[in-house]
Coordinates of N, CA and C in Angstrom, one line a residue:
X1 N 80.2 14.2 -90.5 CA 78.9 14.4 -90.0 C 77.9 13.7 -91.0
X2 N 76.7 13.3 -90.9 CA 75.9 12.3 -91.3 C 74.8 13.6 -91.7
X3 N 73.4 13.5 -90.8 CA 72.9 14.8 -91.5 C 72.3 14.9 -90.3
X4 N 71.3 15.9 -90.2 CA 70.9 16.9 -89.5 C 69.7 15.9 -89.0
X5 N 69.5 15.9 -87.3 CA 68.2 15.2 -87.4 C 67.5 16.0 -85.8
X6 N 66.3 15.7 -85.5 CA 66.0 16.8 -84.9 C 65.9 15.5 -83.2
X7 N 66.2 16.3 -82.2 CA 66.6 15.2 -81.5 C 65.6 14.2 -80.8
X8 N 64.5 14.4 -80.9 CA 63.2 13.9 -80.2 C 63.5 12.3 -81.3
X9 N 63.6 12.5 -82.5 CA 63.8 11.1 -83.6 C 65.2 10.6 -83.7
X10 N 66.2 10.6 -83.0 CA 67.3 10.0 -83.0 C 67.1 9.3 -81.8
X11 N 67.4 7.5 -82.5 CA 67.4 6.4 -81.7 C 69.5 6.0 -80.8
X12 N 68.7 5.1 -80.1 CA 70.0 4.7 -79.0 C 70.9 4.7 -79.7
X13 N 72.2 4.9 -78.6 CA 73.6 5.0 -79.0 C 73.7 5.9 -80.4
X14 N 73.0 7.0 -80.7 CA 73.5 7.5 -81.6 C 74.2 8.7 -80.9
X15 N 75.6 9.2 -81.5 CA 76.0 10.3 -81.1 C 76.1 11.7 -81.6
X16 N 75.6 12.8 -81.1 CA 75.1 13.9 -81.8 C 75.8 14.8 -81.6
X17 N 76.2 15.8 -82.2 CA 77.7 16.8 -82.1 C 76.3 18.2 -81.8
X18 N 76.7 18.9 -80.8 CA 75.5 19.8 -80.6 C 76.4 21.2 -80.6
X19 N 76.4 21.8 -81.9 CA 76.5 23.1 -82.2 C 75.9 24.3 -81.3
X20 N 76.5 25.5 -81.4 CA 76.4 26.7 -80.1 C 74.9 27.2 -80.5
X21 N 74.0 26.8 -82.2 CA 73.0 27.2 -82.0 C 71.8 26.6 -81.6
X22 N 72.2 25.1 -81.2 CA 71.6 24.1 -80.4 C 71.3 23.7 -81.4
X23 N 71.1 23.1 -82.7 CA 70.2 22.2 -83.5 C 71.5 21.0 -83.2
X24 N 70.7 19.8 -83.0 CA 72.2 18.8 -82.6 C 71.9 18.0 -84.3
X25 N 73.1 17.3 -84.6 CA 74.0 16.9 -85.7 C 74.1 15.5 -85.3
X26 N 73.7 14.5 -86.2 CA 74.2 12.9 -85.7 C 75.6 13.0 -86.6
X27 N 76.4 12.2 -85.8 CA 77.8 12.3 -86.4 C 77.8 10.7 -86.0
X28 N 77.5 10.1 -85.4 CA 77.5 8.5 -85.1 C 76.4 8.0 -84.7
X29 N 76.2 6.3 -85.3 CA 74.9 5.5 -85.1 C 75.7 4.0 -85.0
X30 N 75.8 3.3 -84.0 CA 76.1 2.1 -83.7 C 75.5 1.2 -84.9
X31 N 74.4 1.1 -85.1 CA 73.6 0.0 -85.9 C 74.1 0.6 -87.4
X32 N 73.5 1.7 -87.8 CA 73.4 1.9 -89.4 C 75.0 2.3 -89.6
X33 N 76.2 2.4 -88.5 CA 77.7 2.5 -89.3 C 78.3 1.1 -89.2
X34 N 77.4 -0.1 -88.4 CA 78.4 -0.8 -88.3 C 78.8 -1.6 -89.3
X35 N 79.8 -2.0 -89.2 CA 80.6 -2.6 -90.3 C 81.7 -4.1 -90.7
X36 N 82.1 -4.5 -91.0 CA 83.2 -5.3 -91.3 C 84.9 -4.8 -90.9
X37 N 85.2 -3.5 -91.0 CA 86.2 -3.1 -91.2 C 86.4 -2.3 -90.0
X38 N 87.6 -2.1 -89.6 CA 87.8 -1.6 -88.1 C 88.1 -0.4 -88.8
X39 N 87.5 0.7 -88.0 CA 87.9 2.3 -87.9 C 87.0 2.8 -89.2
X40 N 86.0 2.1 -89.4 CA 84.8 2.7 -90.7 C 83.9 3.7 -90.3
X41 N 83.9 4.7 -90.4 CA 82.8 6.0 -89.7 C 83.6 5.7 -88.4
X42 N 84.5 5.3 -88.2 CA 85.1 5.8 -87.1 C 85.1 4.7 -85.3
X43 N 84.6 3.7 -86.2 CA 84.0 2.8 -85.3 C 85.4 1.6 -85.5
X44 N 85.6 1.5 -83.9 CA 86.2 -0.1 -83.9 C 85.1 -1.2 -82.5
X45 N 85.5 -2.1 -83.6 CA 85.3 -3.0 -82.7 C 86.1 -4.3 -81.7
X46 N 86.8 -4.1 -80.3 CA 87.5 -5.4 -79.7 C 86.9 -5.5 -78.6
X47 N 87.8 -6.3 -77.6 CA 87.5 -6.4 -76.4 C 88.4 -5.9 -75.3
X48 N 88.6 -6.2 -73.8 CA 89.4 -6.4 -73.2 C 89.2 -7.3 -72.2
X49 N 90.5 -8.1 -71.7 CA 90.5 -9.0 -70.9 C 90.6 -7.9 -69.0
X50 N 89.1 -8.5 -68.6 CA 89.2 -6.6 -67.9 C 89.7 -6.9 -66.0
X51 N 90.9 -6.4 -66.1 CA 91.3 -5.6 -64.6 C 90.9 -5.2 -63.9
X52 N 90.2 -4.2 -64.2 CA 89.7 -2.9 -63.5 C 89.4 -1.6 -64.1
X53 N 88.4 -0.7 -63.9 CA 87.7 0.1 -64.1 C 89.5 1.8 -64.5
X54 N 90.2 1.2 -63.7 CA 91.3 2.2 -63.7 C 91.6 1.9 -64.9
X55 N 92.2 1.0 -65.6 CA 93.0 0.4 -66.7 C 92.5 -0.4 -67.5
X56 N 92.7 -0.6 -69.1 CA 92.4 -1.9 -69.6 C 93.1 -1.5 -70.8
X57 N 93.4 -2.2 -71.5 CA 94.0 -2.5 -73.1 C 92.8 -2.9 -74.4
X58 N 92.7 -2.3 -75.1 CA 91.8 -2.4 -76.4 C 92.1 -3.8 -77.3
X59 N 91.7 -4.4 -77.1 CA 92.3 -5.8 -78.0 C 91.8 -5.5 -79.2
X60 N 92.0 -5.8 -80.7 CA 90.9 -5.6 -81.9 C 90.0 -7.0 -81.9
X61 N 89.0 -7.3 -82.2 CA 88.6 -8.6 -82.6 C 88.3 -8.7 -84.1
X62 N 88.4 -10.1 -84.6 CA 88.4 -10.5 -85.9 C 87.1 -10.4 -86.6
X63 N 86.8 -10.0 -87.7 CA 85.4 -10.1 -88.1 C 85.4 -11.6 -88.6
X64 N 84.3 -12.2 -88.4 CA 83.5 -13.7 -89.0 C 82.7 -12.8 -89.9
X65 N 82.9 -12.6 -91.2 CA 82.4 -12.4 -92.4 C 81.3 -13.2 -92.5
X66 N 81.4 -14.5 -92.7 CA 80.1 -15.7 -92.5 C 78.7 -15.2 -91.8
X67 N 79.0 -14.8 -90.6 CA 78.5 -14.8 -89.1 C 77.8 -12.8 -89.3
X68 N 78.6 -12.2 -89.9 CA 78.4 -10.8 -89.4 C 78.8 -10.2 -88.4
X69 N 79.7 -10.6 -87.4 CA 80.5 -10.3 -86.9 C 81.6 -10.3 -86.0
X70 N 81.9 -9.6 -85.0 CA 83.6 -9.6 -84.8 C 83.3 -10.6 -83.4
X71 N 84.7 -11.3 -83.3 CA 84.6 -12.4 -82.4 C 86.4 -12.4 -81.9
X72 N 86.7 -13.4 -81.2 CA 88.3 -13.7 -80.8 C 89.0 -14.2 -81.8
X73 N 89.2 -13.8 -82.4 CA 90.3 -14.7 -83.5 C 91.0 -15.8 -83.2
X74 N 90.5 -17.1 -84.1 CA 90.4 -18.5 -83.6 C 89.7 -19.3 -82.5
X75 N 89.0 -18.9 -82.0 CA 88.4 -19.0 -81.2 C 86.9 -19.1 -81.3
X76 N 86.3 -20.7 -80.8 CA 85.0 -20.7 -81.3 C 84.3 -21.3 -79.9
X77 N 85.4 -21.2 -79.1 CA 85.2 -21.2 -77.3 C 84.3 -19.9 -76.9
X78 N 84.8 -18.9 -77.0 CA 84.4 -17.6 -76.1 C 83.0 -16.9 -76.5
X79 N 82.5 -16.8 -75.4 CA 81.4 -15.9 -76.2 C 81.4 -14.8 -77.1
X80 N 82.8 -14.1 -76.4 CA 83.1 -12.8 -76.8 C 82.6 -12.1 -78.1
X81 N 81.4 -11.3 -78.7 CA 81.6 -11.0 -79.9 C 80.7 -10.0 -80.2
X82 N 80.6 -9.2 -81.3 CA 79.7 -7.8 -81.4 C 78.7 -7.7 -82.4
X83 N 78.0 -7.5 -83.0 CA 77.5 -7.9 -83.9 C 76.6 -6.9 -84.4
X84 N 75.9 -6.1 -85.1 CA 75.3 -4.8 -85.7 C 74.5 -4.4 -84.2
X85 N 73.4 -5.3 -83.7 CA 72.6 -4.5 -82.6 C 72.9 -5.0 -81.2
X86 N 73.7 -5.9 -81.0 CA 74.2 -6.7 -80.0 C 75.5 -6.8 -79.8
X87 N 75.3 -7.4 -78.5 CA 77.1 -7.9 -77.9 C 76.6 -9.2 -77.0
X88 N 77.7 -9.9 -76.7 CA 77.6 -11.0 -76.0 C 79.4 -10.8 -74.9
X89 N 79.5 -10.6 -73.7 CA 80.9 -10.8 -73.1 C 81.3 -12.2 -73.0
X90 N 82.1 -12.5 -71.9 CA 82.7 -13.6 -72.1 C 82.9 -13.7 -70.3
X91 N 82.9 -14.5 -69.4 CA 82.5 -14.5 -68.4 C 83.6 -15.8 -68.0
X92 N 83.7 -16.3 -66.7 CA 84.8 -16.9 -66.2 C 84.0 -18.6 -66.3
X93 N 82.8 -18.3 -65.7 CA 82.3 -19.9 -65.7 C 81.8 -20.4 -66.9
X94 N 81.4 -19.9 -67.9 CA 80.7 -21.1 -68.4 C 81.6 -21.5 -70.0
X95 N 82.3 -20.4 -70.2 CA 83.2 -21.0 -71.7 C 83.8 -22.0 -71.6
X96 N 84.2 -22.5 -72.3 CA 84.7 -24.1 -72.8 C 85.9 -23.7 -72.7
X97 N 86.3 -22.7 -73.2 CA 87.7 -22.4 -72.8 C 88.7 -21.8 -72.0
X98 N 89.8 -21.3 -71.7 CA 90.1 -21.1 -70.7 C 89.5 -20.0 -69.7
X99 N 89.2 -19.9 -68.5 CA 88.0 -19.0 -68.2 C 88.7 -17.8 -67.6
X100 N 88.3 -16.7 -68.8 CA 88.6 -15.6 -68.9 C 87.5 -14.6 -69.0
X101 N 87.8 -13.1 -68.2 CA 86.5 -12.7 -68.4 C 86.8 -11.5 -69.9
X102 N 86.1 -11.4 -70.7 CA 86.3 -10.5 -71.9 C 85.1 -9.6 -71.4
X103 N 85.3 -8.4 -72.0 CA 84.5 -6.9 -71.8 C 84.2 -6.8 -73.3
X104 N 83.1 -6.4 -74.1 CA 83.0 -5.8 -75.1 C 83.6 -4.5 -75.0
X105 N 84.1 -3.9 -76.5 CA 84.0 -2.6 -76.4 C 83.5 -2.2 -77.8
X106 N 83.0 -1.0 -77.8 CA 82.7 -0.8 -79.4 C 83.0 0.4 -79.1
X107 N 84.4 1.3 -80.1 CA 85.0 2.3 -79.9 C 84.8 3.2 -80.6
X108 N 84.4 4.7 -80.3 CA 84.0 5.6 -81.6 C 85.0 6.7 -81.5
X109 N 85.8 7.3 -82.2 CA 86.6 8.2 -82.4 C 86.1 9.5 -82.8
X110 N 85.6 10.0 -81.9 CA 85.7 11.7 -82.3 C 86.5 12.4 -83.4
X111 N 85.5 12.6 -84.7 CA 85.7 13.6 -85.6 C 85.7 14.8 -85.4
X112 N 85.0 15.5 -84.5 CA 84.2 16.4 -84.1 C 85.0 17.0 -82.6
X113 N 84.7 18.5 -82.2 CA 85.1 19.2 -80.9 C 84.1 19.4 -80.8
X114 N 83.8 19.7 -79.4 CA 82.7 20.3 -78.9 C 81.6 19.5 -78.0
X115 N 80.8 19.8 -77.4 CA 79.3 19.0 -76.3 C 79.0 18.1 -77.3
X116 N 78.8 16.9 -76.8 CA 78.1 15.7 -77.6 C 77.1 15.1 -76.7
X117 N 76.2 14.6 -77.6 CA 75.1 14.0 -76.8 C 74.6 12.4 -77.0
X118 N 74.8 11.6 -76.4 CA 75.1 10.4 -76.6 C 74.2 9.5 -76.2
X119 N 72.3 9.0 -76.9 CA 71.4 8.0 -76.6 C 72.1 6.3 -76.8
X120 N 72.0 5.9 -75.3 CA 72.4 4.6 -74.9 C 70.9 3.6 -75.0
X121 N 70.9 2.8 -75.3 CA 70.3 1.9 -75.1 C 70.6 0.1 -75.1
X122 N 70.6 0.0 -73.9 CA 70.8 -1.6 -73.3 C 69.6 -2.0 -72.4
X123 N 69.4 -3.8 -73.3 CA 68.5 -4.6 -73.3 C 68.8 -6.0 -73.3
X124 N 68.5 -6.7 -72.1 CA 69.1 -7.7 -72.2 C 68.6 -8.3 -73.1
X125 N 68.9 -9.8 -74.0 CA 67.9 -10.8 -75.1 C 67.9 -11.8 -74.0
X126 N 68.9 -12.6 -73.3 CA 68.6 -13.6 -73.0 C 68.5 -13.9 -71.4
X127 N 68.2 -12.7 -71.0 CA 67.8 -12.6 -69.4 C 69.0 -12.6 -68.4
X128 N 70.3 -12.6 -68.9 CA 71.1 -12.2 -68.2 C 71.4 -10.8 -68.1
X129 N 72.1 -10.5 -66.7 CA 72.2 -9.4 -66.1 C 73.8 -9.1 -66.7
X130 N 74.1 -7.8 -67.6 CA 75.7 -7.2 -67.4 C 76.2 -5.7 -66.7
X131 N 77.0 -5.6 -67.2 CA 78.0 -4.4 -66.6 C 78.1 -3.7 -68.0
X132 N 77.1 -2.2 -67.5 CA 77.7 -1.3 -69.0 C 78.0 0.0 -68.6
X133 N 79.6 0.2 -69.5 CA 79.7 1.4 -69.2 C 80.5 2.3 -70.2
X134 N 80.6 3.4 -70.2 CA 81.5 4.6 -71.1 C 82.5 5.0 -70.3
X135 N 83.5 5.1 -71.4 CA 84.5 5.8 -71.1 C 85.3 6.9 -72.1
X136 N 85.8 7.8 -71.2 CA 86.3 8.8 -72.6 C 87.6 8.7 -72.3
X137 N 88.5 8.5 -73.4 CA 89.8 8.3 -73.5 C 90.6 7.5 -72.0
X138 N 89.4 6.0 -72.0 CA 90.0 6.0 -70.4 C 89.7 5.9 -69.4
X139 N 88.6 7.6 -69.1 CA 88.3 7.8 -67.9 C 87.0 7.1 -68.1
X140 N 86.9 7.0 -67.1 CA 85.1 6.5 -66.6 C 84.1 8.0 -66.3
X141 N 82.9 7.5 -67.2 CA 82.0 8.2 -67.7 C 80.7 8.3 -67.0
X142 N 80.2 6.9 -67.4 CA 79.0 6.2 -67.2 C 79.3 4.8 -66.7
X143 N 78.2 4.3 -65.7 CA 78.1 2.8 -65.2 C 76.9 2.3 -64.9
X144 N 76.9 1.3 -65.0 CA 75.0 0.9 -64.5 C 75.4 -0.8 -64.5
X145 N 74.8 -1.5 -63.4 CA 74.2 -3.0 -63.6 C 72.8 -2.8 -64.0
X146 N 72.0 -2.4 -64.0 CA 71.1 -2.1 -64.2 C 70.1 -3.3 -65.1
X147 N 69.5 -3.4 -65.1 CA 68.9 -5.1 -66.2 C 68.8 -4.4 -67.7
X148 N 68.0 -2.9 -67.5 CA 67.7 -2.3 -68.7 C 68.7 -1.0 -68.4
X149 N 68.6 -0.1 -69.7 CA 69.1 0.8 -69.4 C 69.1 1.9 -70.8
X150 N 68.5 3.2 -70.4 CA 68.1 3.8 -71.9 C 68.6 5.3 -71.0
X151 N 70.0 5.9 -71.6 CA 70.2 6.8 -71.3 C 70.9 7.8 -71.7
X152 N 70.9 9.1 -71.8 CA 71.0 10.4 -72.4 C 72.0 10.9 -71.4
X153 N 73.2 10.5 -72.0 CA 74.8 11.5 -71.5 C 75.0 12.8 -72.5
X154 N 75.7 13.3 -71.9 CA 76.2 14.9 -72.6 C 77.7 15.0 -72.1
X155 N 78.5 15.2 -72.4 CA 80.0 15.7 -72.2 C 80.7 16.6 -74.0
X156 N 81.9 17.1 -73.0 CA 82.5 17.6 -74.6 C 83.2 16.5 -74.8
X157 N 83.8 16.7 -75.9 CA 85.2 16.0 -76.8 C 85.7 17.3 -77.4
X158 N 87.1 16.3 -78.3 CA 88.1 17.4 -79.2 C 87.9 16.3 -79.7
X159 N 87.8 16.4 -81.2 CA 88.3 15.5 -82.7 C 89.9 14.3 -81.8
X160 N 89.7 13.5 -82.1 CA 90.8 12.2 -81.6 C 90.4 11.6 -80.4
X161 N 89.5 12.5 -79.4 CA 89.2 12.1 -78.3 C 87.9 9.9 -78.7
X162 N 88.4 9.5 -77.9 CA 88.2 8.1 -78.3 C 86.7 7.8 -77.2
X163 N 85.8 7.7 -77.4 CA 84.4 6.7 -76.8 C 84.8 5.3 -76.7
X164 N 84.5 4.8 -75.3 CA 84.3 3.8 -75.3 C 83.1 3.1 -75.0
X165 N 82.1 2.3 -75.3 CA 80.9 1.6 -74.9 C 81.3 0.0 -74.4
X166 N 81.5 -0.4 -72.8 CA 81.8 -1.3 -73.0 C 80.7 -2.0 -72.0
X167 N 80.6 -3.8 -72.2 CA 79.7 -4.3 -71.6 C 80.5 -5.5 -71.1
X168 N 80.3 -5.8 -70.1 CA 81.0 -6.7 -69.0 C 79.9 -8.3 -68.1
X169 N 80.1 -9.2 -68.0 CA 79.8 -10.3 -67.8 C 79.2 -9.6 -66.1
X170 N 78.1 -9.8 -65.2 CA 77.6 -9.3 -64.2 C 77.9 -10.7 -63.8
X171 N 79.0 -11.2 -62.9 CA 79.1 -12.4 -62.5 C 78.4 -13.7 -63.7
X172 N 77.4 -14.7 -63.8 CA 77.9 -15.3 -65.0 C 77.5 -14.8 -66.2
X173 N 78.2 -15.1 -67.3 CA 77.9 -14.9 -68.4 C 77.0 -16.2 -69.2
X174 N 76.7 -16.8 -68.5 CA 75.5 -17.1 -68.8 C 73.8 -16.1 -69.4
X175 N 73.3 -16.6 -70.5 CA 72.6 -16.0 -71.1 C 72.3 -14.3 -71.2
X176 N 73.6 -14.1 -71.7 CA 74.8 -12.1 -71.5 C 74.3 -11.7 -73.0
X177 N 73.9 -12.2 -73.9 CA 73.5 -11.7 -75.0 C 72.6 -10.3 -74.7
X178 N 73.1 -8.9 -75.3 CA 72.8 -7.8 -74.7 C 72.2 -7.1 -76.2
X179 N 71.4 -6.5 -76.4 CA 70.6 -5.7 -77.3 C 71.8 -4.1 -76.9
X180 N 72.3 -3.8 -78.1 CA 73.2 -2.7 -77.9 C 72.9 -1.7 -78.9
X181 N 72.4 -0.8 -78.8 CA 72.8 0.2 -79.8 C 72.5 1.7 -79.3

């Protein structure tokens, strides 16, 4: 746990562990944990090459140290990549390389049991439209095409239980650069 904050001043995507006396707890912050290192405060960052809403596989991506953040390893084709307040997908038409669609994910691992409360906020930067959604260990959570989107989920976890935040190409991935946190 991080520290005590009262919930009206806790910004997007942060996630708050809400105790049976109701004062809620930030235990995660997308922006001020993120990192270089996969699994730091509990955060990873990959993608997946995406199927379907039923199934997908967590790929890791590589951090660009240079750059500040995680991308496809070797790959300077794909959009694909995450970066402290942002994400960008990867969409079928416009990459230079082979056209594949990639999903962001940025994955948070529950330290914590119990009700969590979870401020989202998505904004496009470059006027494209994506696909964002949550998932807990899997299941489907949350969804929205939505252009903006600022929203206040609540569900429980158990400590190991895994968050997903993922953002998906809305047909093209042209100008998909998404304000995330």
């Amino acid at each position: 746990m991080k520290h005590a904050v009262l919930p009206a001043l806790v910004f997007a995507l942060s996630l708050l562990a809400i105790p049976p006396a109701g004062a809620a707890i930030l235990v995660a912050d997308s922006v001020a944990d993120y990192s270089g290192v996969q699994g730091l405060d509990n955060w990873y960052y990959g993608y997946a090459e995406w199927p379907s809403y039923s199934g997908y596989a967590f790929i890791p991506l590589t951090y660009d140290s240079p750059n500040n953040r995680w991308h496809v390893a070797g790959e300077t084709f794909y959009w694909t990549s995450i970066w402290s307040w942002g994400t960008h997908p990867n969409g079928t038409n416009v990459s230079r390389a082979a056209p594949v669609e990639h999903w962001t994910i940025r994955r948070w691992v529950s330290e914590v049991s119990g009700p969590i409360a979870i401020d989202l906020f998505y904004q496009p930067v470059g006027g494209g439209s994506t696909e964002k959604i949550v998932f807990r260990n899997g299941a489907l959570v949350y969804a929205t095409t939505n252009y903006f989107a600022s929203e206040s989920l609540e569900f429980p976890v158990v400590a190991g239980d895994f968050i997903d935040f993922v953002l998906g190409p809305n047909g093209s991935d042209n100008s998909d650069t998404t304000e995330f946190r």
